[in-house]
């Protein structure tokens, strides 16, 4: 199937302008033919909120807010499934979330489990676990799609939980600031035998006191940990790769070893100790 990431620089709090810009960037020739498109974390709002009030002004309901409605328009028009980050509001609570939107509409929401730095001042830690959805490509072939967001990469348990949950592909909307993710995601892909798609942003943002610089380098990895396609650290770019997601399902390494069957959860108890 054909997959695409968009790497770009959103403008802080300019949600409608950012959505318009993404629409233009995604489909310059009117021929978006990807089966799966991944956009960055908080792609339409900016990231480094100066206050929770700022975050509230761009927050929305995940199922049917402005961003999800636009994603649905794009999915419906192009036939692609989209994974993209947004500020989710549920009652008084905010979550750093990503939605999965197919040509038929909203399919599900993942709420970021591992909050980074000042995110802890604005967002609740995610409570969705690591869900995996069955999605079809435009030929009607089913595959299993899991989602994690940015800093989740630092916790190998995230990708492991998604792979154990049956994910063939991990979509990874990001606003990366730490330098190590581009060399870590190939290993997440390798050790779990999954495809990974990290869609990062570029540019910098300040919250008034300090600035964060985002590192770009959006990357698609195959199940062997090879980089199939990537972008540079500063450019606005579409990144494309074609792969067969069901390749992720054979985790046999040789006649004696299977990556998942050989796991020993009985001796991994420290992993789940509080
Ligand atoms: C991050 O998790 N956005 C650094």
mmCIF file of C-alpha atoms and ligand atoms in Angstrom:
data_model
loop_
_atom_site.group_PDB
_atom_site.id
_atom_site.type_symbol
_atom_site.label_atom_id
_atom_site.label_comp_id
_atom_site.label_asym_id
_atom_site.label_seq_id
_atom_site.Cartn_x
_atom_site.Cartn_y
_atom_site.Cartn_z
ATOM 1 C CA UNK A 1 0.000 0.000 0.000
ATOM 2 C CA UNK A 2 1.043 3.620 -0.518
ATOM 3 C CA UNK A 3 1.804 5.734 2.512
ATOM 4 C CA UNK A 4 2.603 9.406 2.988
ATOM 5 C CA UNK A 5 3.839 11.646 5.794
ATOM 6 C CA UNK A 6 3.572 15.418 5.801
ATOM 7 C CA UNK A 7 6.332 17.418 7.504
ATOM 8 C CA UNK A 8 5.747 21.186 7.790
ATOM 9 C CA UNK A 9 5.688 24.116 10.219
ATOM 10 C CA UNK A 10 2.284 24.965 11.706
ATOM 11 C CA UNK A 11 1.586 28.483 12.971
ATOM 12 C CA UNK A 12 0.723 28.776 16.672
ATOM 13 C CA UNK A 13 -3.056 28.853 17.332
ATOM 14 C CA UNK A 14 -3.912 29.537 13.653
ATOM 15 C CA UNK A 15 -6.048 26.436 13.329
ATOM 16 C CA UNK A 16 -8.125 27.252 10.268
ATOM 17 C CA UNK A 17 -5.115 28.720 8.430
ATOM 18 C CA UNK A 18 -3.062 25.632 9.265
ATOM 19 C CA UNK A 19 -5.822 23.344 8.007
ATOM 20 C CA UNK A 20 -6.031 25.339 4.764
ATOM 21 C CA UNK A 21 -2.267 25.173 4.378
ATOM 22 C CA UNK A 22 -2.161 21.396 4.957
ATOM 23 C CA UNK A 23 -4.896 20.960 2.369
ATOM 24 C CA UNK A 24 -2.735 22.774 -0.190
ATOM 25 C CA UNK A 25 0.489 20.982 0.809
ATOM 26 C CA UNK A 26 -1.021 17.518 0.810
ATOM 27 C CA UNK A 27 -2.427 17.482 -2.617
ATOM 28 C CA UNK A 28 -0.674 20.004 -4.834
ATOM 29 C CA UNK A 29 -1.574 18.170 -8.051
ATOM 30 C CA UNK A 30 -4.988 16.971 -6.923
ATOM 31 C CA UNK A 31 -3.762 13.376 -7.106
ATOM 32 C CA UNK A 32 -3.271 12.263 -3.509
ATOM 33 C CA UNK A 33 -3.290 8.500 -4.007
ATOM 34 C CA UNK A 34 -1.965 7.270 -0.660
ATOM 35 C CA UNK A 35 -3.820 4.619 1.338
ATOM 36 C CA UNK A 36 -2.533 6.009 4.633
ATOM 37 C CA UNK A 37 -1.459 9.579 5.465
ATOM 38 C CA UNK A 38 0.144 10.536 8.797
ATOM 39 C CA UNK A 39 0.321 14.184 9.923
ATOM 40 C CA UNK A 40 2.283 15.548 12.920
ATOM 41 C CA UNK A 41 1.206 15.782 16.554
ATOM 42 C CA UNK A 42 -1.031 18.861 17.203
ATOM 43 C CA UNK A 43 -0.603 19.637 13.506
ATOM 44 C CA UNK A 44 -3.236 22.367 13.238
ATOM 45 C CA UNK A 45 -2.627 24.234 16.499
ATOM 46 C CA UNK A 46 1.075 24.434 17.311
ATOM 47 C CA UNK A 47 2.633 22.740 20.308
ATOM 48 C CA UNK A 48 4.309 24.885 22.965
ATOM 49 C CA UNK A 49 1.233 26.367 24.652
ATOM 50 C CA UNK A 50 1.825 29.579 26.559
ATOM 51 C CA UNK A 51 -1.127 28.773 28.843
ATOM 52 C CA UNK A 52 -3.862 26.205 29.257
ATOM 53 C CA UNK A 53 -6.261 28.956 28.125
ATOM 54 C CA UNK A 54 -4.402 29.074 24.802
ATOM 55 C CA UNK A 55 -4.780 25.310 24.480
ATOM 56 C CA UNK A 56 -8.479 25.608 25.295
ATOM 57 C CA UNK A 57 -9.054 28.070 22.466
ATOM 58 C CA UNK A 58 -8.051 25.416 19.911
ATOM 59 C CA UNK A 59 -9.378 22.341 21.736
ATOM 60 C CA UNK A 60 -12.136 20.301 20.178
ATOM 61 C CA UNK A 61 -14.198 17.180 20.450
ATOM 62 C CA UNK A 62 -12.272 14.329 18.808
ATOM 63 C CA UNK A 63 -15.161 12.721 16.960
ATOM 64 C CA UNK A 64 -16.639 15.760 15.325
ATOM 65 C CA UNK A 65 -14.517 18.886 15.818
ATOM 66 C CA UNK A 66 -13.280 21.212 13.077
ATOM 67 C CA UNK A 67 -10.060 19.234 12.551
ATOM 68 C CA UNK A 68 -11.722 15.830 12.367
ATOM 69 C CA UNK A 69 -14.326 17.194 9.943
ATOM 70 C CA UNK A 70 -11.572 18.515 7.665
ATOM 71 C CA UNK A 71 -9.688 15.220 7.912
ATOM 72 C CA UNK A 72 -12.896 13.432 6.945
ATOM 73 C CA UNK A 73 -13.343 15.708 3.902
ATOM 74 C CA UNK A 74 -9.786 14.897 2.795
ATOM 75 C CA UNK A 75 -10.237 11.182 3.467
ATOM 76 C CA UNK A 76 -13.547 11.090 1.619
ATOM 77 C CA UNK A 77 -12.196 13.033 -1.363
ATOM 78 C CA UNK A 78 -8.956 11.044 -1.669
ATOM 79 C CA UNK A 79 -9.845 7.558 -0.388
ATOM 80 C CA UNK A 80 -6.971 7.686 2.135
ATOM 81 C CA UNK A 81 -7.073 7.008 5.881
ATOM 82 C CA UNK A 82 -5.591 9.818 7.993
ATOM 83 C CA UNK A 83 -3.866 9.763 11.381
ATOM 84 C CA UNK A 84 -3.315 13.230 12.860
ATOM 85 C CA UNK A 85 -2.806 14.942 16.209
ATOM 86 C CA UNK A 86 -5.176 17.437 17.838
ATOM 87 C CA UNK A 87 -6.015 19.041 21.184
ATOM 88 C CA UNK A 88 -8.942 16.988 22.444
ATOM 89 C CA UNK A 89 -11.407 18.417 24.915
ATOM 90 C CA UNK A 90 -13.615 16.131 26.978
ATOM 91 C CA UNK A 91 -15.561 18.157 29.520
ATOM 92 C CA UNK A 92 -12.965 20.186 31.422
ATOM 93 C CA UNK A 93 -10.120 17.854 30.483
ATOM 94 C CA UNK A 94 -7.637 18.260 27.655
ATOM 95 C CA UNK A 95 -5.761 15.417 26.012
ATOM 96 C CA UNK A 96 -2.931 15.421 23.493
ATOM 97 C CA UNK A 97 -4.687 13.047 21.098
ATOM 98 C CA UNK A 98 -4.493 11.583 17.631
ATOM 99 C CA UNK A 99 -7.510 10.566 15.595
ATOM 100 C CA UNK A 100 -7.859 7.904 12.932
ATOM 101 C CA UNK A 101 -10.205 9.092 10.184
ATOM 102 C CA UNK A 102 -11.154 6.904 7.216
ATOM 103 C CA UNK A 103 -13.171 7.810 4.113
ATOM 104 C CA UNK A 104 -16.212 6.736 6.162
ATOM 105 C CA UNK A 105 -15.398 9.088 9.039
ATOM 106 C CA UNK A 106 -13.869 9.065 12.525
ATOM 107 C CA UNK A 107 -12.723 5.578 13.548
ATOM 108 C CA UNK A 108 -10.965 6.124 16.843
ATOM 109 C CA UNK A 109 -8.863 8.269 19.164
ATOM 110 C CA UNK A 110 -5.569 7.624 20.935
ATOM 111 C CA UNK A 111 -4.692 9.867 23.913
ATOM 112 C CA UNK A 112 -0.943 10.330 24.458
ATOM 113 C CA UNK A 113 0.217 8.174 27.366
ATOM 114 C CA UNK A 114 3.669 9.671 28.033
ATOM 115 C CA UNK A 115 3.417 13.463 28.317
ATOM 116 C CA UNK A 116 6.573 15.481 27.610
ATOM 117 C CA UNK A 117 7.759 18.475 29.659
ATOM 118 C CA UNK A 118 5.219 21.354 29.764
ATOM 119 C CA UNK A 119 2.510 19.151 28.277
ATOM 120 C CA UNK A 120 2.018 18.026 31.881
ATOM 121 C CA UNK A 121 0.722 21.525 32.717
ATOM 122 C CA UNK A 122 -2.068 21.371 30.136
ATOM 123 C CA UNK A 123 -2.989 17.787 29.331
ATOM 124 C CA UNK A 124 -4.225 14.765 31.235
ATOM 125 C CA UNK A 125 -2.191 11.571 30.732
ATOM 126 C CA UNK A 126 -3.878 9.392 28.123
ATOM 127 C CA UNK A 127 -6.371 6.788 29.294
ATOM 128 C CA UNK A 128 -7.069 4.912 26.069
ATOM 129 C CA UNK A 129 -4.226 2.401 26.392
ATOM 130 C CA UNK A 130 -2.657 1.522 23.050
ATOM 131 C CA UNK A 131 -5.567 0.622 20.778
ATOM 132 C CA UNK A 132 -5.162 -1.038 17.386
ATOM 133 C CA UNK A 133 -7.742 -0.651 14.619
ATOM 134 C CA UNK A 134 -8.485 -2.719 11.537
ATOM 135 C CA UNK A 135 -8.408 -0.488 8.469
ATOM 136 C CA UNK A 136 -8.686 -1.242 4.758
ATOM 137 C CA UNK A 137 -6.554 0.158 1.981
ATOM 138 C CA UNK A 138 -8.183 1.441 -1.187
ATOM 139 C CA UNK A 139 -8.120 -2.072 -2.715
ATOM 140 C CA UNK A 140 -10.119 -3.358 0.257
ATOM 141 C CA UNK A 141 -7.198 -5.229 1.879
ATOM 142 C CA UNK A 142 -7.335 -5.108 5.667
ATOM 143 C CA UNK A 143 -4.393 -4.221 7.880
ATOM 144 C CA UNK A 144 -3.986 -3.369 11.564
ATOM 145 C CA UNK A 145 -3.078 0.182 12.521
ATOM 146 C CA UNK A 146 -1.769 1.332 15.908
ATOM 147 C CA UNK A 147 -0.996 4.879 17.022
ATOM 148 C CA UNK A 148 1.471 6.387 19.453
ATOM 149 C CA UNK A 149 2.437 10.056 19.805
ATOM 150 C CA UNK A 150 5.915 11.582 19.858
ATOM 151 C CA UNK A 151 7.567 11.055 23.301
ATOM 152 C CA UNK A 152 5.934 7.605 23.504
ATOM 153 C CA UNK A 153 8.950 6.529 21.405
ATOM 154 C CA UNK A 154 11.200 6.879 24.478
ATOM 155 C CA UNK A 155 9.256 4.064 26.174
ATOM 156 C CA UNK A 156 9.781 0.848 24.192
ATOM 157 C CA UNK A 157 6.704 -0.535 25.952
ATOM 158 C CA UNK A 158 4.529 1.692 23.721
ATOM 159 C CA UNK A 159 5.554 0.142 20.426
ATOM 160 C CA UNK A 160 5.694 -3.294 22.070
ATOM 161 C CA UNK A 161 2.143 -2.966 23.390
ATOM 162 C CA UNK A 162 0.943 -1.933 19.920
ATOM 163 C CA UNK A 163 2.765 -4.808 18.224
ATOM 164 C CA UNK A 164 1.445 -7.321 20.768
ATOM 165 C CA UNK A 165 -1.994 -5.826 20.145
ATOM 166 C CA UNK A 166 -1.606 -6.849 16.513
ATOM 167 C CA UNK A 167 -0.428 -3.637 14.821
ATOM 168 C CA UNK A 168 1.162 -4.108 11.398
ATOM 169 C CA UNK A 169 1.825 -0.381 11.112
ATOM 170 C CA UNK A 170 2.495 2.153 13.878
ATOM 171 C CA UNK A 171 1.534 5.710 12.949
ATOM 172 C CA UNK A 172 3.583 8.145 15.044
ATOM 173 C CA UNK A 173 2.448 11.782 14.857
ATOM 174 C CA UNK A 174 5.248 13.810 16.457
ATOM 175 C CA UNK A 175 6.639 17.191 17.427
ATOM 176 C CA UNK A 176 10.111 15.875 18.232
ATOM 177 C CA UNK A 177 12.602 18.063 20.038
ATOM 178 C CA UNK A 178 15.046 15.469 21.383
ATOM 179 C CA UNK A 179 17.695 14.391 18.868
ATOM 180 C CA UNK A 180 17.606 10.628 19.408
ATOM 181 C CA UNK A 181 14.283 9.536 17.946
ATOM 182 C CA UNK A 182 15.451 9.212 14.316
ATOM 183 C CA UNK A 183 17.983 6.547 15.358
ATOM 184 C CA UNK A 184 15.592 4.885 17.823
ATOM 185 C CA UNK A 185 12.539 4.347 15.629
ATOM 186 C CA UNK A 186 14.331 1.955 13.257
ATOM 187 C CA UNK A 187 15.056 -0.183 16.337
ATOM 188 C CA UNK A 188 11.414 0.033 17.516
ATOM 189 C CA UNK A 189 10.476 -1.235 14.029
ATOM 190 C CA UNK A 190 13.112 -3.991 14.067
ATOM 191 C CA UNK A 191 12.505 -5.318 17.582
ATOM 192 C CA UNK A 192 8.733 -5.456 17.021
ATOM 193 C CA UNK A 193 8.768 -6.362 13.324
ATOM 194 C CA UNK A 194 6.348 -3.563 12.471
ATOM 195 C CA UNK A 195 6.291 -0.708 9.989
ATOM 196 C CA UNK A 196 6.632 2.703 11.634
ATOM 197 C CA UNK A 197 5.642 6.112 10.271
ATOM 198 C CA UNK A 198 6.939 9.120 12.225
ATOM 199 C CA UNK A 199 5.468 12.419 10.952
ATOM 200 C CA UNK A 200 7.340 15.255 12.614
ATOM 201 C CA UNK A 201 7.134 19.037 12.320
ATOM 202 C CA UNK A 202 9.847 21.626 11.707
ATOM 203 C CA UNK A 203 10.451 25.174 12.931
ATOM 204 C CA UNK A 204 10.590 26.563 16.465
ATOM 205 C CA UNK A 205 8.113 27.861 19.042
ATOM 206 C CA UNK A 206 8.473 29.934 22.177
ATOM 207 C CA UNK A 207 6.197 29.944 25.194
ATOM 208 C CA UNK A 208 7.500 33.399 26.204
ATOM 209 C CA UNK A 209 10.261 32.090 28.488
ATOM 210 C CA UNK A 210 11.965 29.487 26.335
ATOM 211 C CA UNK A 211 12.024 28.117 22.817
ATOM 212 C CA UNK A 212 11.757 24.626 21.433
ATOM 213 C CA UNK A 213 13.252 23.681 18.084
ATOM 214 C CA UNK A 214 11.618 20.791 16.258
ATOM 215 C CA UNK A 215 13.974 18.397 14.487
ATOM 216 C CA UNK A 216 12.075 17.282 11.362
ATOM 217 C CA UNK A 217 13.578 14.041 9.955
ATOM 218 C CA UNK A 218 10.204 12.388 9.506
ATOM 219 C CA UNK A 219 10.842 8.724 8.739
ATOM 220 C CA UNK A 220 9.110 5.598 7.457
ATOM 221 C CA UNK A 221 10.763 2.298 8.553
ATOM 222 C CA UNK A 222 10.195 -1.252 7.403
ATOM 223 C CA UNK A 223 9.913 -4.328 9.614
ATOM 224 C CA UNK A 224 13.689 -4.929 9.423
ATOM 225 C CA UNK A 225 14.473 -1.479 10.774
ATOM 226 C CA UNK A 226 15.478 -0.081 7.390
ATOM 227 C CA UNK A 227 14.583 3.502 6.595
ATOM 228 C CA UNK A 228 12.327 3.413 3.530
ATOM 229 C CA UNK A 229 12.027 7.191 3.201
ATOM 230 C CA UNK A 230 12.819 10.256 5.272
ATOM 231 C CA UNK A 231 12.865 14.057 5.212
ATOM 232 C CA UNK A 232 15.568 16.532 6.192
ATOM 233 C CA UNK A 233 15.723 18.440 9.498
ATOM 234 C CA UNK A 234 14.215 21.718 8.245
ATOM 235 C CA UNK A 235 12.280 21.205 5.056
ATOM 236 C CA UNK A 236 8.591 21.155 4.344
ATOM 237 C CA UNK A 237 8.137 17.792 2.675
ATOM 238 C CA UNK A 238 5.866 14.949 1.705
ATOM 239 C CA UNK A 239 7.537 11.593 2.414
ATOM 240 C CA UNK A 240 6.256 8.548 0.528
ATOM 241 C CA UNK A 241 6.833 4.800 0.830
ATOM 242 C CA UNK A 242 5.057 1.736 -0.513
ATOM 243 C CA UNK A 243 4.985 -1.491 1.507
ATOM 244 C CA UNK A 244 2.891 -4.585 2.232
ATOM 245 C CA UNK A 245 1.649 -4.236 5.833
ATOM 246 C CA UNK A 246 0.888 -7.921 6.324
ATOM 247 C CA UNK A 247 4.656 -8.616 6.049
ATOM 248 C CA UNK A 248 4.676 -7.626 9.699
ATOM 249 C CA UNK A 249 2.813 -10.792 10.689
ATOM 250 C CA UNK A 250 5.546 -13.364 10.163
ATOM 251 C CA UNK A 251 7.823 -12.906 13.156
ATOM 252 C CA UNK A 252 9.712 -16.145 12.630
ATOM 253 C CA UNK A 253 13.495 -15.542 12.632
ATOM 254 C CA UNK A 254 14.601 -19.100 11.821
ATOM 255 C CA UNK A 255 13.398 -22.682 12.387
ATOM 256 C CA UNK A 256 13.809 -22.290 16.155
ATOM 257 C CA UNK A 257 12.954 -18.665 16.938
ATOM 258 C CA UNK A 258 9.829 -16.572 16.743
ATOM 259 C CA UNK A 259 10.032 -12.993 17.983
ATOM 260 C CA UNK A 260 6.792 -13.139 19.929
ATOM 261 C CA UNK A 261 6.473 -16.849 20.721
ATOM 262 C CA UNK A 262 9.945 -16.694 22.342
ATOM 263 C CA UNK A 263 8.981 -13.907 24.718
ATOM 264 C CA UNK A 264 9.162 -14.787 28.430
ATOM 265 C CA UNK A 265 6.517 -12.659 30.186
ATOM 266 C CA UNK A 266 6.961 -14.853 33.286
ATOM 267 C CA UNK A 267 10.369 -13.229 33.861
ATOM 268 C CA UNK A 268 9.372 -9.715 32.818
ATOM 269 C CA UNK A 269 7.488 -8.897 36.017
ATOM 270 C CA UNK A 270 9.568 -5.740 36.792
ATOM 271 C CA UNK A 271 8.063 -4.254 33.627
ATOM 272 C CA UNK A 272 4.601 -4.149 35.108
ATOM 273 C CA UNK A 273 5.507 -3.374 38.745
ATOM 274 C CA UNK A 274 4.152 0.068 39.727
HETATM 275 C C1 LIG B 1 7.021 15.543 22.352
HETATM 276 O O1 LIG B 1 6.603 14.514 22.888
HETATM 277 N N1 LIG B 1 6.243 16.283 21.594
HETATM 278 C C2 LIG B 1 8.404 15.977 22.539
#
